[in-house]
Coordinates of C-alpha atoms in Angstrom, one line a residue:
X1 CA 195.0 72.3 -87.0
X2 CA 193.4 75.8 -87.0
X3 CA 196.2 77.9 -88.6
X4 CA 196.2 74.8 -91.2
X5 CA 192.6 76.1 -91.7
X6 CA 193.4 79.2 -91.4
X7 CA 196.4 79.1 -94.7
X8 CA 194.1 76.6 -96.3
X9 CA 191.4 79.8 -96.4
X10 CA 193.5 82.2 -97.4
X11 CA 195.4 79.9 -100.4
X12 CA 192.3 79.0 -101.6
X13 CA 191.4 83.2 -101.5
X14 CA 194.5 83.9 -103.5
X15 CA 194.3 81.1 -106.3
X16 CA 191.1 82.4 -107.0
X17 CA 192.0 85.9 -106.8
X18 CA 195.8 85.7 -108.3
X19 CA 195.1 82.8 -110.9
X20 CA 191.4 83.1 -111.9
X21 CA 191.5 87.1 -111.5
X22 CA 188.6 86.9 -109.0
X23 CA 187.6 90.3 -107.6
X24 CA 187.0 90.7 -104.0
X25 CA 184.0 92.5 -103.5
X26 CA 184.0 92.8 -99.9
X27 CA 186.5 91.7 -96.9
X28 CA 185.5 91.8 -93.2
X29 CA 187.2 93.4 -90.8
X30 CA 189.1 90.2 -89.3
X31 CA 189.6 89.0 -92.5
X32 CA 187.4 85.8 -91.5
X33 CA 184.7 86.4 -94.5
X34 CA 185.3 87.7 -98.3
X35 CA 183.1 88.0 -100.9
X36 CA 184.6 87.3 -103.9
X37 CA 183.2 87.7 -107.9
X38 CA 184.2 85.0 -110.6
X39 CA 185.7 87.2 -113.6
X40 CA 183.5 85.2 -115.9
X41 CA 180.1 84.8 -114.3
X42 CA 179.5 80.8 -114.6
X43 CA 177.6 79.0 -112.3
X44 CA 178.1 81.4 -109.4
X45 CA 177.2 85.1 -109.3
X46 CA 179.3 85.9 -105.5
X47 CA 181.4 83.2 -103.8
X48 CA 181.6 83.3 -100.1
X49 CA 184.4 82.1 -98.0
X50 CA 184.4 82.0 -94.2
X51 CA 186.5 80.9 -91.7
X52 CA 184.7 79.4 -89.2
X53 CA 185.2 76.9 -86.7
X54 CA 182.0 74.9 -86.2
X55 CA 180.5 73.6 -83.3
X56 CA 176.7 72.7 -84.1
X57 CA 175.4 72.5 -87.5
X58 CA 173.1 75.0 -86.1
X59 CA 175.6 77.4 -86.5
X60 CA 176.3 76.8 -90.3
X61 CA 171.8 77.2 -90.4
X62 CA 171.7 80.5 -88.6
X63 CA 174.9 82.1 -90.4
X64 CA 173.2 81.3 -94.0
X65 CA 170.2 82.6 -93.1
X66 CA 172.3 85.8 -92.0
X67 CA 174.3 86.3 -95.3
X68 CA 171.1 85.8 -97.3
X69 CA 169.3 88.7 -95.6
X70 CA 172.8 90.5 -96.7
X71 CA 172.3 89.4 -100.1
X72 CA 168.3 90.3 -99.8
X73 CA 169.3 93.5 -99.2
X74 CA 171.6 94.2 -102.2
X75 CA 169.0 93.5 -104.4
X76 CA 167.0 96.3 -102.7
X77 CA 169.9 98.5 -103.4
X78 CA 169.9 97.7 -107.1
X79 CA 171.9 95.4 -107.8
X80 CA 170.4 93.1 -110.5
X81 CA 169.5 89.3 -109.9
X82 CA 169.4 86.4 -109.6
X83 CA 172.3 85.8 -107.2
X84 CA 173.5 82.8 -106.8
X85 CA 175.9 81.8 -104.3
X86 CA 178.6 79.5 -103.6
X87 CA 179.1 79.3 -99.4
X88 CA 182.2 77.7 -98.4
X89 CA 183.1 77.0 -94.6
X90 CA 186.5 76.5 -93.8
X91 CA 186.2 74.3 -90.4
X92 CA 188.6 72.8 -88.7
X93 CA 186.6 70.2 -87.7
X94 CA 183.1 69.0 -88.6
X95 CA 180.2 69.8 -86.4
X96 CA 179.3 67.1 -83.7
X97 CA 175.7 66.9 -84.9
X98 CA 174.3 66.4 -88.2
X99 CA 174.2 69.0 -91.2
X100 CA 171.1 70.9 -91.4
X101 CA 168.8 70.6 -93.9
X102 CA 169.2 74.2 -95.5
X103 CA 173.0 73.0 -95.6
X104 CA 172.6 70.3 -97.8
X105 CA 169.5 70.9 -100.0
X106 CA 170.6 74.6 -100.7
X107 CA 168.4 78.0 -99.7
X108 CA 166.8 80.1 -101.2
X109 CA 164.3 83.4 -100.9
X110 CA 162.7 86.1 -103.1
X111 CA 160.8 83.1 -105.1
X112 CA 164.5 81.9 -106.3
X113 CA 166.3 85.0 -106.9
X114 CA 168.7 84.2 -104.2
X115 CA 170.0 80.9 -104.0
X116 CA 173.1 79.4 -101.9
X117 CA 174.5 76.4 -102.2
X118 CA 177.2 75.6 -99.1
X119 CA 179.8 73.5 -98.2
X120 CA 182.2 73.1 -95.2
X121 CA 185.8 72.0 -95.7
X122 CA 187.3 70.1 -92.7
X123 CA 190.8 69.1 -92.2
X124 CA 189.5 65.7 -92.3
X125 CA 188.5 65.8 -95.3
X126 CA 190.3 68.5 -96.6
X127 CA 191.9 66.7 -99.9
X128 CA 187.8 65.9 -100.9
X129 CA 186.3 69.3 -100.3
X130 CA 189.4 71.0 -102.4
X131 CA 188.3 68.7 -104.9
X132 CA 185.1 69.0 -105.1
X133 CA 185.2 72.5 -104.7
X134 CA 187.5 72.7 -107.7
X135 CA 184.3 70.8 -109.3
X136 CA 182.1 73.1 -108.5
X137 CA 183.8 76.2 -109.7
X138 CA 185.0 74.5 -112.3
X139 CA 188.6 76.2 -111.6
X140 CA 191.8 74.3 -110.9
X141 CA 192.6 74.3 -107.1
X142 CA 196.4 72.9 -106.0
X143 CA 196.6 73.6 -102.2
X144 CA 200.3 72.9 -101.4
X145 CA 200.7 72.6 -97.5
X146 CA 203.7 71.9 -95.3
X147 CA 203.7 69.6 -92.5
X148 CA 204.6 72.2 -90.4
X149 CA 203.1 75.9 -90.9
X150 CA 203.2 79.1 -88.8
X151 CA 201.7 81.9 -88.5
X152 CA 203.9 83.9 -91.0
X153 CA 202.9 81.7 -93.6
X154 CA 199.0 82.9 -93.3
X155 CA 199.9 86.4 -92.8
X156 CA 202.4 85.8 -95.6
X157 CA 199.9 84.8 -97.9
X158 CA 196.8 87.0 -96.6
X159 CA 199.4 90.1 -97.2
X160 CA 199.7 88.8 -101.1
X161 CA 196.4 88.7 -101.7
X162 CA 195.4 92.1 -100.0
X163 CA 198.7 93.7 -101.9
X164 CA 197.5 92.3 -105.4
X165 CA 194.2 93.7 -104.7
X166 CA 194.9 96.8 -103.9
X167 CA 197.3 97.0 -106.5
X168 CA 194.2 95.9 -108.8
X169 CA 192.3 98.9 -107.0
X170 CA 194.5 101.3 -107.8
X171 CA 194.8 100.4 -111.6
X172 CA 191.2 100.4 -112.4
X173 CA 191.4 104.2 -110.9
X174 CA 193.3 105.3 -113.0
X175 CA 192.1 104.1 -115.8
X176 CA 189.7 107.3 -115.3
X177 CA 192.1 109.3 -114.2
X178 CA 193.5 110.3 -118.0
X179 CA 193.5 114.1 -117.5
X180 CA 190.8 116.5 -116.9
X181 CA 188.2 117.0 -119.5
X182 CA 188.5 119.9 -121.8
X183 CA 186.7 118.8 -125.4
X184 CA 183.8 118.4 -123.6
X185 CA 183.1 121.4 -122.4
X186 CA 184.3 123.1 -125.8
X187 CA 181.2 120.9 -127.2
X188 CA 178.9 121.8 -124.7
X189 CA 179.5 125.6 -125.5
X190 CA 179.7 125.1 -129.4
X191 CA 176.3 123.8 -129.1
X192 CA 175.5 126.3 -126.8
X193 CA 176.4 129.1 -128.9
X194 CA 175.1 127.6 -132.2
X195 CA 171.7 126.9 -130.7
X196 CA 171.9 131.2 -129.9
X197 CA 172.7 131.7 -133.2
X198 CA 170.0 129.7 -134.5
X199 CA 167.3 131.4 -132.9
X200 CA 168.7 135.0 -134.3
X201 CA 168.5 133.8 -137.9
X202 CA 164.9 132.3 -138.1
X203 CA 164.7 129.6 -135.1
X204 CA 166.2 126.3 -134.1
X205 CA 162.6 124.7 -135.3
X206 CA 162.7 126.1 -138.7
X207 CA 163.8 123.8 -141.1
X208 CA 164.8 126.6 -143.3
X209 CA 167.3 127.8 -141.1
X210 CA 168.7 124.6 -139.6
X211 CA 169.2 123.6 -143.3
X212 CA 171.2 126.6 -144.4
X213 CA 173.2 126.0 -140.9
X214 CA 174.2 122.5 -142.1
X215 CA 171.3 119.5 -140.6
X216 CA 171.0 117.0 -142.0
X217 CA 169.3 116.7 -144.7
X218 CA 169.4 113.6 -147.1
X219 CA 168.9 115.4 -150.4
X220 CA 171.3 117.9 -150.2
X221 CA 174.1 115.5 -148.9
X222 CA 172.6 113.8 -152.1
X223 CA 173.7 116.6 -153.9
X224 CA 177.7 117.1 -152.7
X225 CA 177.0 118.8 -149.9
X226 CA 179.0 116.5 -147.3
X227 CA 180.1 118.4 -144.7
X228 CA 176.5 117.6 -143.8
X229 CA 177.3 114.5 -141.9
X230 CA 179.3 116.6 -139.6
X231 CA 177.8 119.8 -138.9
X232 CA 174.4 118.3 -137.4
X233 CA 176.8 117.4 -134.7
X234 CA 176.6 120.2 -133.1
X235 CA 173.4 121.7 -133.7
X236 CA 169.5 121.0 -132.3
X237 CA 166.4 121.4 -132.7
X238 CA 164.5 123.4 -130.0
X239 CA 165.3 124.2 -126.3
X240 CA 164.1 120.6 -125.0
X241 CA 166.3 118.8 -127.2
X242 CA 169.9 121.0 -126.5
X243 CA 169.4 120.8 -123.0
X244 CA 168.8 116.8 -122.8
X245 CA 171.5 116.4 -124.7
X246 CA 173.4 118.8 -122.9
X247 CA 173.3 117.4 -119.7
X248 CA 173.7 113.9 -121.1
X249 CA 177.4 114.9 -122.5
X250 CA 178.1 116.8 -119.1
X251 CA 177.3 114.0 -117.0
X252 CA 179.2 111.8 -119.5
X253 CA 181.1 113.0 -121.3
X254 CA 183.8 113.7 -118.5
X255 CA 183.9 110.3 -117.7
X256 CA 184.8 108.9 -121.7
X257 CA 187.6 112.3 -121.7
X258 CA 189.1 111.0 -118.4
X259 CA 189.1 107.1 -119.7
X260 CA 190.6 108.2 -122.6
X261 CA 192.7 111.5 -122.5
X262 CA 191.3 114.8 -124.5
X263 CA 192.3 113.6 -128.0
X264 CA 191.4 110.3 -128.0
X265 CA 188.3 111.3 -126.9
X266 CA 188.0 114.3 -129.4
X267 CA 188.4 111.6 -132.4
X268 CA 185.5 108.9 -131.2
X269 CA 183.7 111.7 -130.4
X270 CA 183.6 113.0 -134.2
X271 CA 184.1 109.6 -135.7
X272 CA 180.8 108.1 -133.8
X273 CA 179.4 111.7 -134.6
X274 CA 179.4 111.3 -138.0
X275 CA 178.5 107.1 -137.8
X276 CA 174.9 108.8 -136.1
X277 CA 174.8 110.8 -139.4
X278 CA 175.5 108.0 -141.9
X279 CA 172.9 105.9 -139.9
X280 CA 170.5 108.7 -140.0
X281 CA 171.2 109.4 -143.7
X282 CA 170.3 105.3 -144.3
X283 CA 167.4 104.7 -142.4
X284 CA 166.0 107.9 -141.7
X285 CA 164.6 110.7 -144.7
X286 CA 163.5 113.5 -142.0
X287 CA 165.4 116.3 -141.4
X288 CA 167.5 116.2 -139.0
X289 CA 170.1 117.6 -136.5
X290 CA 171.6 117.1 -132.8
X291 CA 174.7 115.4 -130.7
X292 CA 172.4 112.6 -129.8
X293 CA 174.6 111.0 -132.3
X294 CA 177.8 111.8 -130.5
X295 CA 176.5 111.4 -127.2
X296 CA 175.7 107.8 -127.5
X297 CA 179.3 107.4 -129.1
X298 CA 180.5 108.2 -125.4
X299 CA 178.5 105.3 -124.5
X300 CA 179.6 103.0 -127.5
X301 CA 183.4 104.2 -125.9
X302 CA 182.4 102.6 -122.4
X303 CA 181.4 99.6 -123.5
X304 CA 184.5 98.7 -125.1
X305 CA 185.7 99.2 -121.7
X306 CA 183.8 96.6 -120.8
X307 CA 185.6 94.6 -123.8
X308 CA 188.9 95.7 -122.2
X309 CA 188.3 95.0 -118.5
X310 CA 185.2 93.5 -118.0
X311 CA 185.7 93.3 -114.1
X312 CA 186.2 97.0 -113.9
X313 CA 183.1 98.2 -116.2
X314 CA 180.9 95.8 -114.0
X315 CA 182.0 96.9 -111.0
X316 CA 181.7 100.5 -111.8
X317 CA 179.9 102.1 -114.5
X318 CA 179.0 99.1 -116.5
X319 CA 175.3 98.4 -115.0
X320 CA 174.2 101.9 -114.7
X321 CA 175.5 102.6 -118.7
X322 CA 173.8 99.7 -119.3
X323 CA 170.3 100.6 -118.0
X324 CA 171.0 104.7 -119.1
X325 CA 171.2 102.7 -123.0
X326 CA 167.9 100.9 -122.8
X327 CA 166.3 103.5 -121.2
X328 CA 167.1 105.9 -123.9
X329 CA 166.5 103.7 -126.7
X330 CA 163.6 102.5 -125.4
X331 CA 162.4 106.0 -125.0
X332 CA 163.5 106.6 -128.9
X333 CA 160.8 104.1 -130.0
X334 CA 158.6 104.9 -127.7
X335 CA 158.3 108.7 -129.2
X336 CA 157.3 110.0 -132.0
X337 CA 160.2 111.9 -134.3
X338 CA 163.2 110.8 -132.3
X339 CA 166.0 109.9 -135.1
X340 CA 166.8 106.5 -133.1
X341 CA 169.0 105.2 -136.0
X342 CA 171.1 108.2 -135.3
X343 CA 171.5 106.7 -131.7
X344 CA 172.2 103.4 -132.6
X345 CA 175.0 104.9 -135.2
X346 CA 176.1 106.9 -132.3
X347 CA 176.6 104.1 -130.3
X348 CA 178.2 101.1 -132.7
X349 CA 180.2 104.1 -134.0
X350 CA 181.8 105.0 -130.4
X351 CA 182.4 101.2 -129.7
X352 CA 184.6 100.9 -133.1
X353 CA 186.1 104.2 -132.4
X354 CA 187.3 102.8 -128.9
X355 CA 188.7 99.7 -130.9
X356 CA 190.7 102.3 -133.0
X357 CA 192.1 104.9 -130.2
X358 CA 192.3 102.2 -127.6
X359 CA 192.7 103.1 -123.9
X360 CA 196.0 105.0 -122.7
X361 CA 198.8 102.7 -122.8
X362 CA 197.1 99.9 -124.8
X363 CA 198.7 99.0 -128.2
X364 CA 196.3 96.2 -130.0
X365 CA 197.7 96.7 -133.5
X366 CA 194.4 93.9 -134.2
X367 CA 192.0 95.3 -132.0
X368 CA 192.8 99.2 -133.8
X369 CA 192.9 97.5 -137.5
X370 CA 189.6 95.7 -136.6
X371 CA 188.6 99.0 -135.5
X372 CA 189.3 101.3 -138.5
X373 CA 187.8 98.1 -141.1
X374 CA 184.4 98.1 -139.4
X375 CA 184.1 101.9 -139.1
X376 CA 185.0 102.1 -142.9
X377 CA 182.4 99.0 -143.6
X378 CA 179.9 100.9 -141.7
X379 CA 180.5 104.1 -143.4
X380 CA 180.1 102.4 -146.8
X381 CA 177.5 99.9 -146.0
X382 CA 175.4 102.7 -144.3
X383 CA 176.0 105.2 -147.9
X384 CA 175.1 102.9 -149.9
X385 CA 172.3 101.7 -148.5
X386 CA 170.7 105.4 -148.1
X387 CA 171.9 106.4 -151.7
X388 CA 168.8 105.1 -153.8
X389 CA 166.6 106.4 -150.7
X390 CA 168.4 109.7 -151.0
X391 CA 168.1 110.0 -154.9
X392 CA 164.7 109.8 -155.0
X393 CA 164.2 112.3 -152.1
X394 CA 166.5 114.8 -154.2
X395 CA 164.1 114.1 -157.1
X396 CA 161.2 115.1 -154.9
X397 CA 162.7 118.1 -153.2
X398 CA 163.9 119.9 -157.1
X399 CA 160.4 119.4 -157.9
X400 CA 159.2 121.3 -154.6
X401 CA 161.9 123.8 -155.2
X402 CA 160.8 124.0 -158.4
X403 CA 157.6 124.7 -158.0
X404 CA 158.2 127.4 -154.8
X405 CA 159.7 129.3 -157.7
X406 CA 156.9 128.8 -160.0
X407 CA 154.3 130.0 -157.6
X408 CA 156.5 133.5 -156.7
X409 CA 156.1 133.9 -160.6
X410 CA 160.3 133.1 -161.3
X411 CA 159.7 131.2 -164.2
X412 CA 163.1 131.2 -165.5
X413 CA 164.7 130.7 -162.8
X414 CA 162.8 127.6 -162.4
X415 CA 163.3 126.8 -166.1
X416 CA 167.6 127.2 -165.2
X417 CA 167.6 125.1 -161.5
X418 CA 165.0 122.4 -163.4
X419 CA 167.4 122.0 -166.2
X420 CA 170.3 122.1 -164.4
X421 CA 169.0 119.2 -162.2
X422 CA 167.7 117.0 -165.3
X423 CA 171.5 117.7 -167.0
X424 CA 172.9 116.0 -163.8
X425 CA 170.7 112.8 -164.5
X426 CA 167.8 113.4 -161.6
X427 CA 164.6 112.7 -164.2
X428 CA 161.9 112.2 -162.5
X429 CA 158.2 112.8 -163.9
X430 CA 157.5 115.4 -161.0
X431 CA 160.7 117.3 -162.1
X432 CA 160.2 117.4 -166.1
X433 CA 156.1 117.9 -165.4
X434 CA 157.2 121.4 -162.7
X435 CA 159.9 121.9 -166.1
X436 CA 156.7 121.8 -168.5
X437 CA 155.5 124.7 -166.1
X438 CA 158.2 126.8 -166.0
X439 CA 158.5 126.3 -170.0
X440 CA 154.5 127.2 -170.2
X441 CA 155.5 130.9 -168.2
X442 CA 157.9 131.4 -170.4
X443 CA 156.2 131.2 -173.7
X444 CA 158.5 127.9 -174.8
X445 CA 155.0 125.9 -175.3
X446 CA 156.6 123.4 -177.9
X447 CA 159.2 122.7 -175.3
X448 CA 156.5 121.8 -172.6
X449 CA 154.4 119.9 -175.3
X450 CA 157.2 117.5 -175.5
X451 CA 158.1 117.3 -171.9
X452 CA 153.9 116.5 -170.6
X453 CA 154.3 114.0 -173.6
X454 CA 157.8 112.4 -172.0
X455 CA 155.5 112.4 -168.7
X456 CA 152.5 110.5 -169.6
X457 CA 154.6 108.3 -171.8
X458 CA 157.0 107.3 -168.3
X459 CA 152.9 107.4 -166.6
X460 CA 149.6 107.6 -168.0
X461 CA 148.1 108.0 -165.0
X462 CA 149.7 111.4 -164.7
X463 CA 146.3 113.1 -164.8
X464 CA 148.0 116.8 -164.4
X465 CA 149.9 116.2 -167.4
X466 CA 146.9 115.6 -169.6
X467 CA 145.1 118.5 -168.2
X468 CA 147.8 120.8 -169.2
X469 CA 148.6 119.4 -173.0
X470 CA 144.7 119.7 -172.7
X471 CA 145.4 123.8 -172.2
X472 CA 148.1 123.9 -174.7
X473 CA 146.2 122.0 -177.5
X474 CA 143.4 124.1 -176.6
X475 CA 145.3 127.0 -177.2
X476 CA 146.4 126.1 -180.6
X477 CA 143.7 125.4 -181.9
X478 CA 144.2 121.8 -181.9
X479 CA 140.4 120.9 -180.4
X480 CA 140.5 117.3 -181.1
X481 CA 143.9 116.4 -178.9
X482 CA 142.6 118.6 -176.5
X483 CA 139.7 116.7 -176.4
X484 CA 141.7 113.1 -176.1
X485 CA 143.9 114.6 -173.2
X486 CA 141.2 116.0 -171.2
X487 CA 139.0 112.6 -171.0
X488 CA 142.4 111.1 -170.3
X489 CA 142.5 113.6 -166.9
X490 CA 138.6 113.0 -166.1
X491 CA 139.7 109.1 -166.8
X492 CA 142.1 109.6 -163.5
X493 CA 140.5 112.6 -162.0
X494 CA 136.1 112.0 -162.4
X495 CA 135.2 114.4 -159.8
X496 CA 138.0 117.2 -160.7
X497 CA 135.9 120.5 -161.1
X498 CA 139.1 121.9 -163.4
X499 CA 139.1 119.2 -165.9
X500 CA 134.9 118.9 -166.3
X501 CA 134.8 123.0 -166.7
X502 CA 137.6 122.7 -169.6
X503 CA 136.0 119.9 -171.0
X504 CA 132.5 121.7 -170.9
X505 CA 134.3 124.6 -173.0
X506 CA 136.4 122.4 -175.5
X507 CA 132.9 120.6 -176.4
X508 CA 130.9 124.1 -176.5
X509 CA 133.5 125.5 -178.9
X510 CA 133.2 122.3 -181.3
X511 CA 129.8 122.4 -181.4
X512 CA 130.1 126.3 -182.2
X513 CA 132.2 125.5 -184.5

């Protein structure tokens, strides 16, 4: 009777490990308890099996109370709740006294975040408590037992089911085990050295500088200038911000290189680089600039572990990568200036990336032409979404740079780079009114008589635009439209000490006249 307990324990273990790729989480040392986790969490969180022979229901009280102060205590070592529990006794007969009432009804402590649920199997009823522990796991248990069994049958079966495990063990290990990183340390002193080079040419926190080094910066991408959704890979902005992200891609990054060899690793970490920058370029019109980007990608890259082998990212890195995610995207919103779509690009463009490189030794033609159609959706969906954004930022940065060169005096250079910029279709009013300028410096007064005109014709409101036809009317001699345009400013501008001294002179010299 007891080694028929005794196989029926350990063929119930291996179904459940072999069959329904349960993971054994812990075994003790006489092999009399596992702890076993369902591959797909249903019901159950842990199920516990023990081989016990029961005297006193007592027995089955006191040992529940035991394994939930084990349980109590995993939750004070981090591990996430609620656990619930399935307890199953394998008896080889029942106990003489009753059940106990924590038995039956269930247990639980920490206000529910800890329940167990029990029940005993007994070789005389051992048909009925397969069954209905089938039921309860929803699994499909078919205990085959001889009439006769010895003890090599249990040790037969117990050495299966500690082979297949460690066989298990041994795979997951390797699966970080692809080589030793190399690309991330090649990042880590790119970044390095760029950040150097940006403080000996004007600072990392000028935006002068990180522009002409390639951030990101929507209106010049705008403009042609792609390479832009690469090079802010690898440069940042201030001391705080390279060494955060820094030690992020040391920590790791050596983890994503081993998962996935050097080149794979390389390509989703450029691929999910430049996804940060597309996101960026749609959602965000601040300058911009860091592997924040790229570091999240290595995160995107070990979730799709946790596509891949759910088991093994659970067991290992998958809770802490979890929490490190909301951590740092909750942080994101929670300050000021932190390009979070950049982040989020980062880290949906590291998780396609994944489905494109694949792990070593996985070939998922779907999964890889899933992978490259979503990153090329993204890609587009993210452009073209930013474009109109991007356009009118373009418009607004020619008419700044237009009028930088207006105030050092460089009138026709700003007459060139503001025609140049209308002749490639960017007309906005703030570009042909900073034109109008430019014309005005350089005595081409007709010119900028048509282009206010254009101006307050697109927007009356355009008070600036009166104010100057005001000045160029004034100045030939043409009092009366002078006159009309000035009002037209005060009409915008009442309180406007410019337009009420010009309109004080226009009406002196009429009434001189």
């Amino acid at each position: 009777m007891v080694l028929e307990q005794d196989f029926l324990y350990w063929s119930i273990i291996e179904k459940l490990v072999l069959n329904e790729k349960y993971s054994i989480l812990a075994l003790s040392q006489d092999g009399g308890e596992i702890l076993l986790q369902p591959y797909r969490q249903k019901h159950f969180t842990i199920v516990r099996l023990k081989r016990i022979d029961v005297d006193w229901g007592n027995t089955l009280s006191i040992d529940i109370v035991q394994a939930g102060r084990k349980f109590e205590q995993l939750l004070k070592n981090g591990v996430r709740g609620p656990i619930r529990v399935m307890n199953v006794y394998i008896s080889s007969l029942p106990p003489v006294d009753d059940y106990p009432s924590v038995f039956e009804d269930g247990y639980s402590i920490l206000k529910g975040k800890i329940d167990i649920s029990s029940i005993l199997i007994h070789s005389e009823q051992r048909l009925e408590g397969i069954s209905k522990l089938a039921d309860l796991l929803s699994v499909p248990l078919k205990i085959e037992m001889d009439s006769f069994i010895e003890e090599d049958d249990v040790q037969r079966i117990r050495n299966h089911v500690i082979a297949s495990h460690n066989k298990q063990r041994e795979e997951e290990k390797k699966i970080f085990q692809h080589g030793k990183p190399f690309f991330t340390y090649i990042f880590l002193g790119i970044q390095i050295i760029m950040f150097l080079i940006l403080e000996m040419f004007g600072g990392s926190t000028n935006n002068q500088t990180l522009i002409d080094f390639g951030a990101k910066f929507n209106p010049l991408i705008y403009e042609g200038e792609w390479w832009r959704f690469f090079t802010p890979i690898i440069l940042h902005i201030g001391f705080l911000h390279l060494f955060m992200n820094s030690l992020a891609l040391y920590y790791i990054g050596p983890a994503v290189e081993k998962a996935y060899g050097r080149f794979r690793f390389l390509l989703i970490y450029i691929i999910a680089g430049v996804a940060g920058t597309f996101a960026s370029f749609a959602f965000s019109p601040n300058l911009s600039a860091g592997a924040s980007g790229a570091i999240f990608c290595c995160f995107g890259a070990l979730l799709y572990i946790g596509v891949q082998n759910r088991q093994v990212f659970l067991r290992t890195i998958g809770p802490n990568i979890l929490m490190v995610i909301a951590i740092n995207l909750a942080f994101g919103f929670a300050v000021p200036n932190i390009d979070n779509a950049g982040h989020i690009g980062g880290l949906v463009g590291g998780f396609l990336a994944a489905f494109i490189v694949q792990l070593p030794k996985k070939r998922n033609v779907s999964f890889r032409l899933i992978g490259v159609t979503a990153t090329a959706l993204l890609f587009i969906i993210l452009y073209r979404y930013g474009y109109p954004q991007a356009e009118e930022q373009y418009s607004q940065y020619t008419a700044m740079q237009g009028q930088e060169l207006i105030q050092d005096n460089k009138y026709d250079e700003a007459y060139d780079y503001l025609n140049n910029a209308i002749s490639n279709n960017t007309r906005s009013n703030d570009i042909i009114f900073m034109l109008s300028v430019a014309e005005i410096g350089i005595g081409k007064f007709d010119e900028a008589i048509e282009h206010l005109q254009e101006v307050i014709e697109n927007d009356d409101s355009y008070h600036q635009a009166h104010f100057n036809l005001a000045l160029l009317y004034v100045n030939t001699g043409n009092s009366s439209e002078a006159l009309n345009h000035i009002n037209k400013a005060l009409q915008y501008e009442p309180e406007n000490e410019n337009y009420k001294n010009l309109k004080n002179e226009i009406t002196r010299s009429n009434n001189e006249t």
